[in-house]
């Protein structure tokens, strides 16, 4: 057994763990990084990267067959499902060197390719190594949650961890779960030539603003995706070469089954009790991301509970580095964290939804809207389906919701505004190139000021006075 002493021991080489390892090692700390599976974690290998690559393939196929009124004749795309999966693999392989063991060893990080588990409050064992550290970071991420539905053990069940290895195109994909992962994969597969049925026990896209979700769901249904809501999966059975999902709304038969009902944090094998680290579904941490029971232990990303997004893990890395390396007070906040669902149209959110803002601020809240169909660039490109609405309190945005083309890009301006406590006037006074879709953001800010300028009797009296007396 080899013993190692270090400043920081990081368990997990996903987004959060890699960001901390890179920053801490380059600023002079001794770092040990443990990873028993793949460098880059879920995002690179099973999540964000492969899903967006497959979505891109589906988007291209859809564009060829749906050219709209642009004067270009639509054609039936020749879709090679296996080649689309080759594209997914190529994208992963292109990005992988950035997250590779060799690159991080170049930073001075000691990388050990073993799973880690605590053996005391100050020690972790990984294979034949025992690591004693001044600080530990749990960055183990999460994996797909597969609920204990009777009959699942009798059929092949796909999740985001193995769906990208499937080479033969499904004839009819059944998707259990109508959240972001389920909807993204449903649309990608539909556009790549599969029949798709989404089975959701409650409301599809139920965690999103209902008005925005409705815009997306209408488009998905229009593309031929069957979306069954209020259909709790009660049993699964094998039917010939296919599968049947038995629900409260009836039985649904397909050729393949994708499970997309949520995520489960990867903490089961860490032996957290031996480290006196309190946990439930995730590590219990304070605002500083430290364990509430062992101050030597931090948790970031999915392991810390809360929002399960790759960019949150990266944000947590900055919070933890400030505390661990410089001894400065550092706390996370969540009000400025954006997220997006990469369907077409996209749906993006930052801060409070309309319902959340009404509950918190009541009559102080103003909601401003601007539709895509009044944006000149959206009109030129035939992408007029969409809406932005911004929740404003005393001149400051407290939330923004966008459904439409490039929503994931457009939300960035509102994330910046909320993060830096900017006023609506800062958005309104920003000069943007014409014509761009980003003008939707500025027009939303303009919708906030318009009634104050054009419907104000005081403004009209002042303007009238100036016009009478101005030389």
Tab-separated table of C-alpha atoms in Angstrom:
chain	number	residue	atom	x	y	z
A	1	UNK	CA	0.000	0.000	0.000
A	2	UNK	CA	1.407	3.393	-1.069
A	3	UNK	CA	0.768	6.438	1.129
A	4	UNK	CA	0.516	9.887	-0.402
A	5	UNK	CA	0.293	13.241	1.361
A	6	UNK	CA	-1.141	16.154	-0.565
A	7	UNK	CA	-2.861	19.502	-0.187
A	8	UNK	CA	-5.994	18.629	-2.162
A	9	UNK	CA	-7.488	15.285	-3.135
A	10	UNK	CA	-10.241	15.449	-5.754
A	11	UNK	CA	-12.559	12.497	-6.300
A	12	UNK	CA	-13.956	12.612	-9.831
A	13	UNK	CA	-12.576	13.958	-13.108
A	14	UNK	CA	-15.682	15.588	-14.501
A	15	UNK	CA	-16.190	19.292	-15.119
A	16	UNK	CA	-15.933	20.416	-11.484
A	17	UNK	CA	-13.053	18.156	-10.526
A	18	UNK	CA	-10.985	19.011	-13.590
A	19	UNK	CA	-11.531	22.756	-13.164
A	20	UNK	CA	-10.357	22.623	-9.553
A	21	UNK	CA	-7.400	20.381	-10.400
A	22	UNK	CA	-6.217	22.677	-13.191
A	23	UNK	CA	-6.610	25.869	-11.185
A	24	UNK	CA	-5.187	24.599	-7.903
A	25	UNK	CA	-2.160	22.867	-9.399
A	26	UNK	CA	-1.192	25.836	-11.568
A	27	UNK	CA	-1.406	28.115	-8.547
A	28	UNK	CA	1.005	26.016	-6.527
A	29	UNK	CA	-1.068	23.464	-4.596
A	30	UNK	CA	-0.233	19.765	-4.557
A	31	UNK	CA	-3.176	17.958	-6.134
A	32	UNK	CA	-4.167	14.299	-6.413
A	33	UNK	CA	-7.024	13.529	-8.819
A	34	UNK	CA	-8.872	10.202	-8.627
A	35	UNK	CA	-10.933	8.835	-11.512
A	36	UNK	CA	-11.940	5.200	-11.832
A	37	UNK	CA	-13.859	5.562	-15.094
A	38	UNK	CA	-13.448	8.040	-17.976
A	39	UNK	CA	-11.661	11.385	-17.844
A	40	UNK	CA	-14.121	14.168	-18.605
A	41	UNK	CA	-16.940	12.515	-16.713
A	42	UNK	CA	-20.561	12.307	-17.790
A	43	UNK	CA	-20.677	15.572	-19.749
A	44	UNK	CA	-17.978	14.658	-22.237
A	45	UNK	CA	-18.705	10.972	-22.583
A	46	UNK	CA	-22.442	10.473	-22.029
A	47	UNK	CA	-24.177	13.820	-21.605
A	48	UNK	CA	-23.803	17.345	-22.948
A	49	UNK	CA	-21.293	16.662	-25.717
A	50	UNK	CA	-22.716	13.511	-27.358
A	51	UNK	CA	-26.312	14.669	-27.020
A	52	UNK	CA	-25.609	17.991	-28.740
A	53	UNK	CA	-23.674	16.190	-31.475
A	54	UNK	CA	-26.649	13.902	-32.145
A	55	UNK	CA	-29.020	16.867	-32.002
A	56	UNK	CA	-26.866	18.576	-34.643
A	57	UNK	CA	-27.180	15.562	-36.943
A	58	UNK	CA	-30.949	15.552	-36.503
A	59	UNK	CA	-31.123	19.292	-37.088
A	60	UNK	CA	-29.302	18.950	-40.388
A	61	UNK	CA	-31.630	16.178	-41.537
A	62	UNK	CA	-34.692	18.210	-40.594
A	63	UNK	CA	-33.402	21.306	-42.399
A	64	UNK	CA	-32.991	19.365	-45.646
A	65	UNK	CA	-36.573	18.157	-45.557
A	66	UNK	CA	-38.143	21.359	-44.238
A	67	UNK	CA	-36.867	24.373	-46.156
A	68	UNK	CA	-39.937	26.543	-45.609
A	69	UNK	CA	-40.653	29.403	-48.011
A	70	UNK	CA	-37.021	30.291	-48.729
A	71	UNK	CA	-37.116	29.280	-52.386
A	72	UNK	CA	-35.117	26.094	-51.834
A	73	UNK	CA	-36.699	22.778	-52.726
A	74	UNK	CA	-36.910	20.306	-49.858
A	75	UNK	CA	-35.424	16.839	-50.322
A	76	UNK	CA	-35.757	13.604	-48.424
A	77	UNK	CA	-32.477	13.306	-46.505
A	78	UNK	CA	-30.537	10.056	-46.796
A	79	UNK	CA	-30.033	9.380	-43.100
A	80	UNK	CA	-27.314	6.989	-41.954
A	81	UNK	CA	-27.968	6.458	-38.251
A	82	UNK	CA	-24.661	4.679	-37.682
A	83	UNK	CA	-22.784	7.510	-39.426
A	84	UNK	CA	-24.538	9.998	-37.140
A	85	UNK	CA	-23.178	8.001	-34.204
A	86	UNK	CA	-19.730	8.181	-35.836
A	87	UNK	CA	-20.116	11.955	-35.783
A	88	UNK	CA	-20.926	11.757	-32.066
A	89	UNK	CA	-17.783	9.703	-31.411
A	90	UNK	CA	-15.652	12.063	-33.491
A	91	UNK	CA	-16.854	15.051	-31.470
A	92	UNK	CA	-16.050	13.296	-28.192
A	93	UNK	CA	-12.604	12.266	-29.456
A	94	UNK	CA	-11.871	15.813	-30.616
A	95	UNK	CA	-12.636	17.311	-27.207
A	96	UNK	CA	-11.170	14.478	-25.107
A	97	UNK	CA	-7.517	15.676	-25.160
A	98	UNK	CA	-8.569	18.786	-23.235
A	99	UNK	CA	-9.702	16.513	-20.386
A	100	UNK	CA	-6.982	13.891	-20.756
A	101	UNK	CA	-4.796	12.426	-18.038
A	102	UNK	CA	-1.704	13.538	-19.921
A	103	UNK	CA	-2.792	17.175	-20.010
A	104	UNK	CA	-3.460	17.293	-16.291
A	105	UNK	CA	-0.246	15.530	-15.450
A	106	UNK	CA	1.377	18.310	-17.469
A	107	UNK	CA	-0.129	20.750	-14.975
A	108	UNK	CA	1.544	18.814	-12.159
A	109	UNK	CA	-1.559	16.911	-11.027
A	110	UNK	CA	-1.006	13.352	-9.805
A	111	UNK	CA	-3.731	11.392	-11.593
A	112	UNK	CA	-4.695	7.999	-10.175
A	113	UNK	CA	-7.111	5.974	-12.323
A	114	UNK	CA	-8.936	4.296	-9.460
A	115	UNK	CA	-12.209	4.909	-7.642
A	116	UNK	CA	-11.779	6.542	-4.249
A	117	UNK	CA	-13.505	5.806	-0.952
A	118	UNK	CA	-13.033	7.323	2.464
A	119	UNK	CA	-11.386	5.251	5.178
A	120	UNK	CA	-11.255	8.063	7.756
A	121	UNK	CA	-12.006	11.770	8.093
A	122	UNK	CA	-8.601	12.599	6.587
A	123	UNK	CA	-7.885	9.664	4.272
A	124	UNK	CA	-9.144	8.187	1.029
A	125	UNK	CA	-8.156	4.848	-0.442
A	126	UNK	CA	-7.913	4.387	-4.211
A	127	UNK	CA	-6.692	0.965	-5.282
A	128	UNK	CA	-3.306	0.409	-3.660
A	129	UNK	CA	-3.001	4.071	-2.662
A	130	UNK	CA	-3.974	5.805	0.574
A	131	UNK	CA	-4.188	9.563	0.169
A	132	UNK	CA	-4.009	11.868	3.171
A	133	UNK	CA	-5.030	15.410	2.299
A	134	UNK	CA	-5.635	18.748	3.941
A	135	UNK	CA	-8.764	19.155	1.838
A	136	UNK	CA	-10.970	16.769	-0.150
A	137	UNK	CA	-13.336	17.618	-2.994
A	138	UNK	CA	-16.168	15.260	-3.906
A	139	UNK	CA	-16.864	15.816	-7.601
A	140	UNK	CA	-18.390	12.485	-8.538
A	141	UNK	CA	-21.313	13.824	-10.572
A	142	UNK	CA	-24.433	11.790	-11.241
A	143	UNK	CA	-25.731	8.997	-13.434
A	144	UNK	CA	-29.088	8.058	-14.904
A	145	UNK	CA	-31.752	7.038	-12.420
A	146	UNK	CA	-33.574	3.865	-13.390
A	147	UNK	CA	-36.713	3.448	-11.269
A	148	UNK	CA	-37.732	-0.015	-10.042
A	149	UNK	CA	-40.486	-0.560	-12.598
A	150	UNK	CA	-41.609	-4.211	-12.674
A	151	UNK	CA	-40.379	-6.006	-15.773
A	152	UNK	CA	-37.424	-3.767	-16.597
A	153	UNK	CA	-35.087	-6.699	-16.053
A	154	UNK	CA	-36.758	-8.543	-18.953
A	155	UNK	CA	-35.936	-5.950	-21.651
A	156	UNK	CA	-32.987	-3.957	-22.905
A	157	UNK	CA	-33.036	-0.548	-21.210
A	158	UNK	CA	-31.144	2.353	-22.738
A	159	UNK	CA	-30.031	5.446	-20.830
A	160	UNK	CA	-27.822	8.354	-21.796
A	161	UNK	CA	-24.860	6.133	-20.852
A	162	UNK	CA	-25.418	3.604	-23.634
A	163	UNK	CA	-27.855	5.113	-26.161
A	164	UNK	CA	-24.920	6.677	-28.035
A	165	UNK	CA	-23.394	3.233	-28.577
A	166	UNK	CA	-26.514	2.027	-30.391
A	167	UNK	CA	-25.695	1.611	-34.089
A	168	UNK	CA	-28.982	0.312	-35.504
A	169	UNK	CA	-31.710	2.912	-35.832
A	170	UNK	CA	-34.740	2.167	-33.633
A	171	UNK	CA	-37.972	1.695	-35.538
A	172	UNK	CA	-40.013	3.055	-32.646
A	173	UNK	CA	-38.281	4.596	-29.617
A	174	UNK	CA	-40.246	4.723	-26.370
A	175	UNK	CA	-38.938	7.408	-24.022
A	176	UNK	CA	-39.972	7.256	-20.371
A	177	UNK	CA	-39.533	10.777	-19.018
A	178	UNK	CA	-40.582	14.109	-20.484
A	179	UNK	CA	-37.829	16.296	-19.028
A	180	UNK	CA	-34.927	17.948	-20.880
A	181	UNK	CA	-32.986	14.733	-21.622
A	182	UNK	CA	-36.062	12.870	-22.769
A	183	UNK	CA	-37.269	15.674	-25.016
A	184	UNK	CA	-33.879	16.371	-26.564
A	185	UNK	CA	-33.359	12.702	-27.396
A	186	UNK	CA	-36.940	12.322	-28.598
A	187	UNK	CA	-36.599	15.109	-31.152
A	188	UNK	CA	-33.122	14.046	-32.283
A	189	UNK	CA	-34.312	10.487	-32.940
A	190	UNK	CA	-37.507	11.625	-34.622
A	191	UNK	CA	-35.485	13.781	-37.005
A	192	UNK	CA	-33.154	10.857	-37.698
A	193	UNK	CA	-36.083	8.776	-38.910
A	194	UNK	CA	-37.459	7.024	-35.822
A	195	UNK	CA	-41.020	6.918	-34.665
A	196	UNK	CA	-40.998	8.312	-31.104
A	197	UNK	CA	-43.395	8.150	-28.169
A	198	UNK	CA	-42.660	10.055	-24.963
A	199	UNK	CA	-44.346	8.708	-21.825
A	200	UNK	CA	-44.471	11.168	-18.924
A	201	UNK	CA	-46.062	10.455	-15.556
A	202	UNK	CA	-46.948	14.100	-14.907
A	203	UNK	CA	-46.470	17.101	-17.240
A	204	UNK	CA	-43.933	17.126	-20.051
A	205	UNK	CA	-41.279	19.780	-19.386
A	206	UNK	CA	-43.034	20.268	-16.077
A	207	UNK	CA	-40.165	22.116	-14.395
A	208	UNK	CA	-40.199	24.871	-16.995
A	209	UNK	CA	-42.410	27.922	-17.358
A	210	UNK	CA	-45.714	26.485	-18.714
A	211	UNK	CA	-46.125	29.216	-21.332
A	212	UNK	CA	-42.641	28.559	-22.697
A	213	UNK	CA	-42.951	24.788	-22.473
A	214	UNK	CA	-46.165	24.951	-24.521
A	215	UNK	CA	-44.307	26.629	-27.395
A	216	UNK	CA	-41.745	23.827	-27.485
A	217	UNK	CA	-44.233	20.991	-27.049
A	218	UNK	CA	-46.440	22.249	-29.873
A	219	UNK	CA	-43.445	22.150	-32.218
A	220	UNK	CA	-42.415	18.666	-31.086
A	221	UNK	CA	-45.912	17.311	-31.575
A	222	UNK	CA	-46.008	19.021	-34.968
A	223	UNK	CA	-42.947	17.014	-35.981
A	224	UNK	CA	-44.798	13.801	-35.197
A	225	UNK	CA	-43.583	13.030	-31.690
A	226	UNK	CA	-46.316	11.415	-29.619
A	227	UNK	CA	-46.250	12.897	-26.102
A	228	UNK	CA	-48.397	11.134	-23.510
A	229	UNK	CA	-48.812	13.035	-20.234
A	230	UNK	CA	-50.181	11.776	-16.926
A	231	UNK	CA	-49.126	8.255	-17.899
A	232	UNK	CA	-47.218	6.705	-15.021
A	233	UNK	CA	-45.276	3.635	-16.145
A	234	UNK	CA	-46.601	0.736	-14.075
A	235	UNK	CA	-44.962	-2.230	-15.773
A	236	UNK	CA	-42.718	-3.120	-18.696
A	237	UNK	CA	-42.880	-6.330	-20.694
A	238	UNK	CA	-41.121	-7.880	-23.642
A	239	UNK	CA	-43.271	-8.207	-26.781
A	240	UNK	CA	-41.598	-10.183	-29.541
A	241	UNK	CA	-38.452	-8.301	-30.471
A	242	UNK	CA	-39.839	-5.121	-28.918
A	243	UNK	CA	-41.045	-3.745	-25.624
A	244	UNK	CA	-44.378	-2.668	-24.158
A	245	UNK	CA	-44.778	-0.010	-21.474
A	246	UNK	CA	-47.975	-0.467	-19.491
A	247	UNK	CA	-49.289	2.807	-18.055
A	248	UNK	CA	-52.351	4.298	-16.423
A	249	UNK	CA	-53.215	5.733	-19.857
A	250	UNK	CA	-52.888	2.435	-21.722
A	251	UNK	CA	-50.160	0.295	-23.244
A	252	UNK	CA	-47.501	1.597	-25.619
A	253	UNK	CA	-45.438	-0.690	-27.844
A	254	UNK	CA	-42.091	0.097	-29.398
A	255	UNK	CA	-38.830	-1.418	-30.557
A	256	UNK	CA	-36.489	0.261	-28.045
A	257	UNK	CA	-36.811	1.813	-24.592
A	258	UNK	CA	-34.941	4.900	-23.356
A	259	UNK	CA	-35.127	5.732	-19.652
A	260	UNK	CA	-34.849	9.478	-18.982
A	261	UNK	CA	-36.620	10.121	-15.683
A	262	UNK	CA	-33.847	11.885	-13.802
A	263	UNK	CA	-30.388	11.654	-12.273
A	264	UNK	CA	-28.914	9.915	-9.232
A	265	UNK	CA	-25.859	11.398	-7.501
A	266	UNK	CA	-22.830	9.094	-7.454
A	267	UNK	CA	-22.033	8.909	-3.740
A	268	UNK	CA	-23.011	5.342	-2.837
A	269	UNK	CA	-19.475	3.911	-3.017
A	270	UNK	CA	-17.671	6.717	-1.180
A	271	UNK	CA	-18.175	5.342	2.363
A	272	UNK	CA	-19.051	8.860	3.511
A	273	UNK	CA	-19.948	7.637	6.995
A	274	UNK	CA	-16.297	6.829	7.644
A	275	UNK	CA	-15.434	10.443	6.893
A	276	UNK	CA	-18.241	11.860	9.052
A	277	UNK	CA	-19.794	13.425	5.956
A	278	UNK	CA	-23.540	13.804	6.333
A	279	UNK	CA	-25.609	13.172	3.216
A	280	UNK	CA	-29.006	12.261	1.861
A	281	UNK	CA	-29.363	12.070	-1.921
A	282	UNK	CA	-26.247	14.269	-2.128
A	283	UNK	CA	-23.609	15.614	0.238
A	284	UNK	CA	-25.073	18.088	2.710
A	285	UNK	CA	-23.107	21.310	2.302
A	286	UNK	CA	-23.345	24.894	3.449
A	287	UNK	CA	-23.327	27.935	1.153
A	288	UNK	CA	-19.531	27.615	1.044
A	289	UNK	CA	-19.911	24.091	-0.422
A	290	UNK	CA	-18.232	22.551	2.617
A	291	UNK	CA	-19.649	19.474	4.294
A	292	UNK	CA	-21.695	20.567	7.297
A	293	UNK	CA	-20.077	17.831	9.394
A	294	UNK	CA	-16.474	17.610	8.108
A	295	UNK	CA	-14.904	20.945	7.183
A	296	UNK	CA	-12.046	19.235	5.361
A	297	UNK	CA	-14.497	17.999	2.721
A	298	UNK	CA	-16.101	20.018	-0.079
A	299	UNK	CA	-18.628	18.886	-2.676
A	300	UNK	CA	-19.212	20.468	-6.083
A	301	UNK	CA	-21.583	20.009	-8.984
A	302	UNK	CA	-24.229	17.322	-8.742
A	303	UNK	CA	-22.584	15.892	-5.620
A	304	UNK	CA	-23.498	19.098	-3.764
A	305	UNK	CA	-27.190	18.769	-4.596
A	306	UNK	CA	-29.110	21.607	-6.221
A	307	UNK	CA	-28.970	22.405	-9.940
A	308	UNK	CA	-27.549	19.557	-12.018
A	309	UNK	CA	-25.721	21.297	-14.847
A	310	UNK	CA	-22.142	21.082	-16.067
A	311	UNK	CA	-21.701	24.841	-15.912
A	312	UNK	CA	-22.789	24.812	-12.259
A	313	UNK	CA	-19.940	22.408	-11.478
A	314	UNK	CA	-17.549	24.798	-13.211
A	315	UNK	CA	-18.963	27.703	-11.212
A	316	UNK	CA	-18.623	25.720	-7.986
A	317	UNK	CA	-14.961	25.151	-8.816
A	318	UNK	CA	-14.323	28.882	-8.620
A	319	UNK	CA	-16.134	29.137	-5.293
A	320	UNK	CA	-14.089	26.284	-3.807
A	321	UNK	CA	-10.730	27.473	-5.167
A	322	UNK	CA	-11.199	30.884	-3.590
A	323	UNK	CA	-11.806	29.238	-0.216
A	324	UNK	CA	-9.233	26.424	-0.356
A	325	UNK	CA	-6.300	28.260	-1.910
A	326	UNK	CA	-6.663	31.760	-0.518
A	327	UNK	CA	-8.628	31.223	2.680
A	328	UNK	CA	-11.162	33.849	1.587
A	329	UNK	CA	-14.870	33.707	2.373
A	330	UNK	CA	-16.668	32.356	-0.655
A	331	UNK	CA	-20.282	31.329	-1.063
A	332	UNK	CA	-22.335	30.041	-3.944
A	333	UNK	CA	-25.447	31.758	-5.243
A	334	UNK	CA	-28.034	30.375	-7.617
A	335	UNK	CA	-30.116	33.342	-8.733
A	336	UNK	CA	-27.832	34.010	-11.722
A	337	UNK	CA	-27.465	30.432	-12.989
A	338	UNK	CA	-28.892	29.951	-16.513
A	339	UNK	CA	-29.900	26.709	-18.158
A	340	UNK	CA	-31.177	25.607	-21.526
A	341	UNK	CA	-32.972	22.703	-23.149
A	342	UNK	CA	-31.618	22.172	-26.659
A	343	UNK	CA	-34.776	21.194	-28.430
A	344	UNK	CA	-35.832	23.125	-31.512
A	345	UNK	CA	-37.040	25.645	-30.531
A	346	UNK	CA	-34.695	25.916	-27.563
A	347	UNK	CA	-35.928	26.845	-24.108
A	348	UNK	CA	-33.719	28.828	-21.731
A	349	UNK	CA	-34.168	30.237	-18.250
A	350	UNK	CA	-32.230	32.304	-15.738
A	351	UNK	CA	-33.381	33.485	-12.345
A	352	UNK	CA	-37.039	33.318	-11.373
A	353	UNK	CA	-39.844	32.105	-13.611
A	354	UNK	CA	-42.974	34.221	-13.818
A	355	UNK	CA	-44.774	32.057	-11.239
A	356	UNK	CA	-41.816	32.146	-8.842
A	357	UNK	CA	-41.434	35.897	-9.212
A	358	UNK	CA	-45.153	36.497	-8.579
A	359	UNK	CA	-44.984	34.417	-5.431
A	360	UNK	CA	-41.927	36.278	-4.156
A	361	UNK	CA	-42.641	39.850	-5.199
A	362	UNK	CA	-46.418	40.049	-5.690
A	363	UNK	CA	-47.623	43.392	-7.028
A	364	UNK	CA	-44.047	44.746	-7.296
A	365	UNK	CA	-43.439	42.467	-10.265
A	366	UNK	CA	-43.680	43.598	-13.879
A	367	UNK	CA	-43.508	41.070	-16.706
A	368	UNK	CA	-42.462	42.304	-20.152
A	369	UNK	CA	-42.770	40.251	-23.325
A	370	UNK	CA	-41.514	40.435	-26.885
A	371	UNK	CA	-42.371	37.903	-29.630
A	372	UNK	CA	-39.907	36.476	-32.127
A	373	UNK	CA	-42.214	37.263	-35.028
A	374	UNK	CA	-41.458	40.973	-34.612
A	375	UNK	CA	-37.688	40.487	-34.917
A	376	UNK	CA	-36.399	41.267	-38.411
A	377	UNK	CA	-33.653	38.610	-38.453
A	378	UNK	CA	-36.058	35.925	-37.253
A	379	UNK	CA	-38.461	36.946	-40.042
A	380	UNK	CA	-35.666	36.792	-42.654
A	381	UNK	CA	-34.687	33.283	-41.578
A	382	UNK	CA	-38.197	31.955	-41.099
A	383	UNK	CA	-37.679	31.318	-37.390
A	384	UNK	CA	-40.514	33.351	-35.975
A	385	UNK	CA	-41.828	30.877	-33.419
A	386	UNK	CA	-40.834	32.068	-29.980
A	387	UNK	CA	-41.176	34.472	-27.099
A	388	UNK	CA	-39.056	36.199	-24.498
A	389	UNK	CA	-40.414	37.412	-21.210
A	390	UNK	CA	-38.481	39.174	-18.487
A	391	UNK	CA	-39.481	39.476	-14.855
A	392	UNK	CA	-38.618	42.941	-13.505
A	393	UNK	CA	-38.725	44.392	-9.999
A	394	UNK	CA	-37.895	48.063	-9.433
A	395	UNK	CA	-36.077	48.340	-12.731
A	396	UNK	CA	-33.921	45.231	-12.308
A	397	UNK	CA	-34.442	41.876	-14.008
A	398	UNK	CA	-34.946	39.012	-11.563
A	399	UNK	CA	-35.599	36.354	-14.186
A	400	UNK	CA	-35.851	35.755	-17.904
A	401	UNK	CA	-37.491	32.985	-19.923
A	402	UNK	CA	-36.913	32.457	-23.637
A	403	UNK	CA	-38.404	29.907	-26.009
A	404	UNK	CA	-37.219	30.134	-29.592
A	405	UNK	CA	-34.255	29.949	-31.915
A	406	UNK	CA	-30.896	30.480	-30.146
A	407	UNK	CA	-32.555	30.834	-26.749
A	408	UNK	CA	-29.516	29.243	-25.125
A	409	UNK	CA	-27.344	32.006	-26.574
A	410	UNK	CA	-29.771	34.858	-25.890
A	411	UNK	CA	-30.129	33.998	-22.209
A	412	UNK	CA	-26.481	34.954	-21.652
A	413	UNK	CA	-27.234	38.671	-21.618
A	414	UNK	CA	-29.807	38.220	-18.858
A	415	UNK	CA	-27.491	35.940	-16.884
A	416	UNK	CA	-24.867	38.685	-16.989
A	417	UNK	CA	-27.396	41.328	-15.996
A	418	UNK	CA	-28.660	39.367	-12.998
A	419	UNK	CA	-25.173	38.275	-11.914
A	420	UNK	CA	-23.988	41.875	-11.885
A	421	UNK	CA	-27.221	43.427	-10.572
A	422	UNK	CA	-27.639	45.520	-13.705
A	423	UNK	CA	-30.744	47.550	-14.466
A	424	UNK	CA	-33.012	47.250	-17.479
A	425	UNK	CA	-31.560	50.554	-18.666
A	426	UNK	CA	-28.198	48.823	-19.210
A	427	UNK	CA	-29.840	46.446	-21.697
A	428	UNK	CA	-31.886	49.171	-23.337
A	429	UNK	CA	-28.832	51.400	-23.877
A	430	UNK	CA	-26.717	48.633	-25.417
A	431	UNK	CA	-26.233	49.093	-29.165
A	432	UNK	CA	-26.539	45.797	-31.035
A	433	UNK	CA	-25.782	45.047	-34.691
A	434	UNK	CA	-28.757	44.983	-37.034
A	435	UNK	CA	-30.282	42.652	-37.945
A	436	UNK	CA	-29.603	40.078	-35.235
A	437	UNK	CA	-31.750	37.779	-33.185
A	438	UNK	CA	-30.102	39.268	-30.082
A	439	UNK	CA	-32.146	42.422	-30.666
A	440	UNK	CA	-34.993	40.476	-29.070
A	441	UNK	CA	-33.303	41.105	-25.726
A	442	UNK	CA	-33.104	44.829	-26.327
A	443	UNK	CA	-36.681	45.003	-27.554
A	444	UNK	CA	-37.793	43.275	-24.358
A	445	UNK	CA	-36.011	45.990	-22.390
A	446	UNK	CA	-37.677	48.562	-24.623
A	447	UNK	CA	-41.053	47.025	-23.815
A	448	UNK	CA	-40.330	47.801	-20.177
A	449	UNK	CA	-39.648	51.488	-20.835
A	450	UNK	CA	-42.219	52.129	-23.580
A	451	UNK	CA	-45.229	52.747	-21.305
A	452	UNK	CA	-43.096	54.981	-19.099
A	453	UNK	CA	-42.119	57.115	-22.079
A	454	UNK	CA	-45.078	56.991	-24.439
A	455	UNK	CA	-47.983	56.741	-22.027
A	456	UNK	CA	-46.760	59.167	-19.388
A	457	UNK	CA	-48.587	62.494	-19.177
A	458	UNK	CA	-45.602	63.967	-17.343
A	459	UNK	CA	-43.249	63.093	-20.194
A	460	UNK	CA	-45.663	64.591	-22.715
A	461	UNK	CA	-45.935	67.817	-20.727
A	462	UNK	CA	-42.145	68.128	-20.494
A	463	UNK	CA	-41.716	67.471	-24.220
A	464	UNK	CA	-44.453	69.983	-25.017
A	465	UNK	CA	-42.805	72.630	-22.841
A	466	UNK	CA	-39.375	72.050	-24.415
A	467	UNK	CA	-40.811	72.235	-27.929
A	468	UNK	CA	-42.474	75.563	-27.179
A	469	UNK	CA	-39.434	77.191	-25.609
A	470	UNK	CA	-36.431	75.517	-27.221
A	471	UNK	CA	-34.708	78.046	-29.498
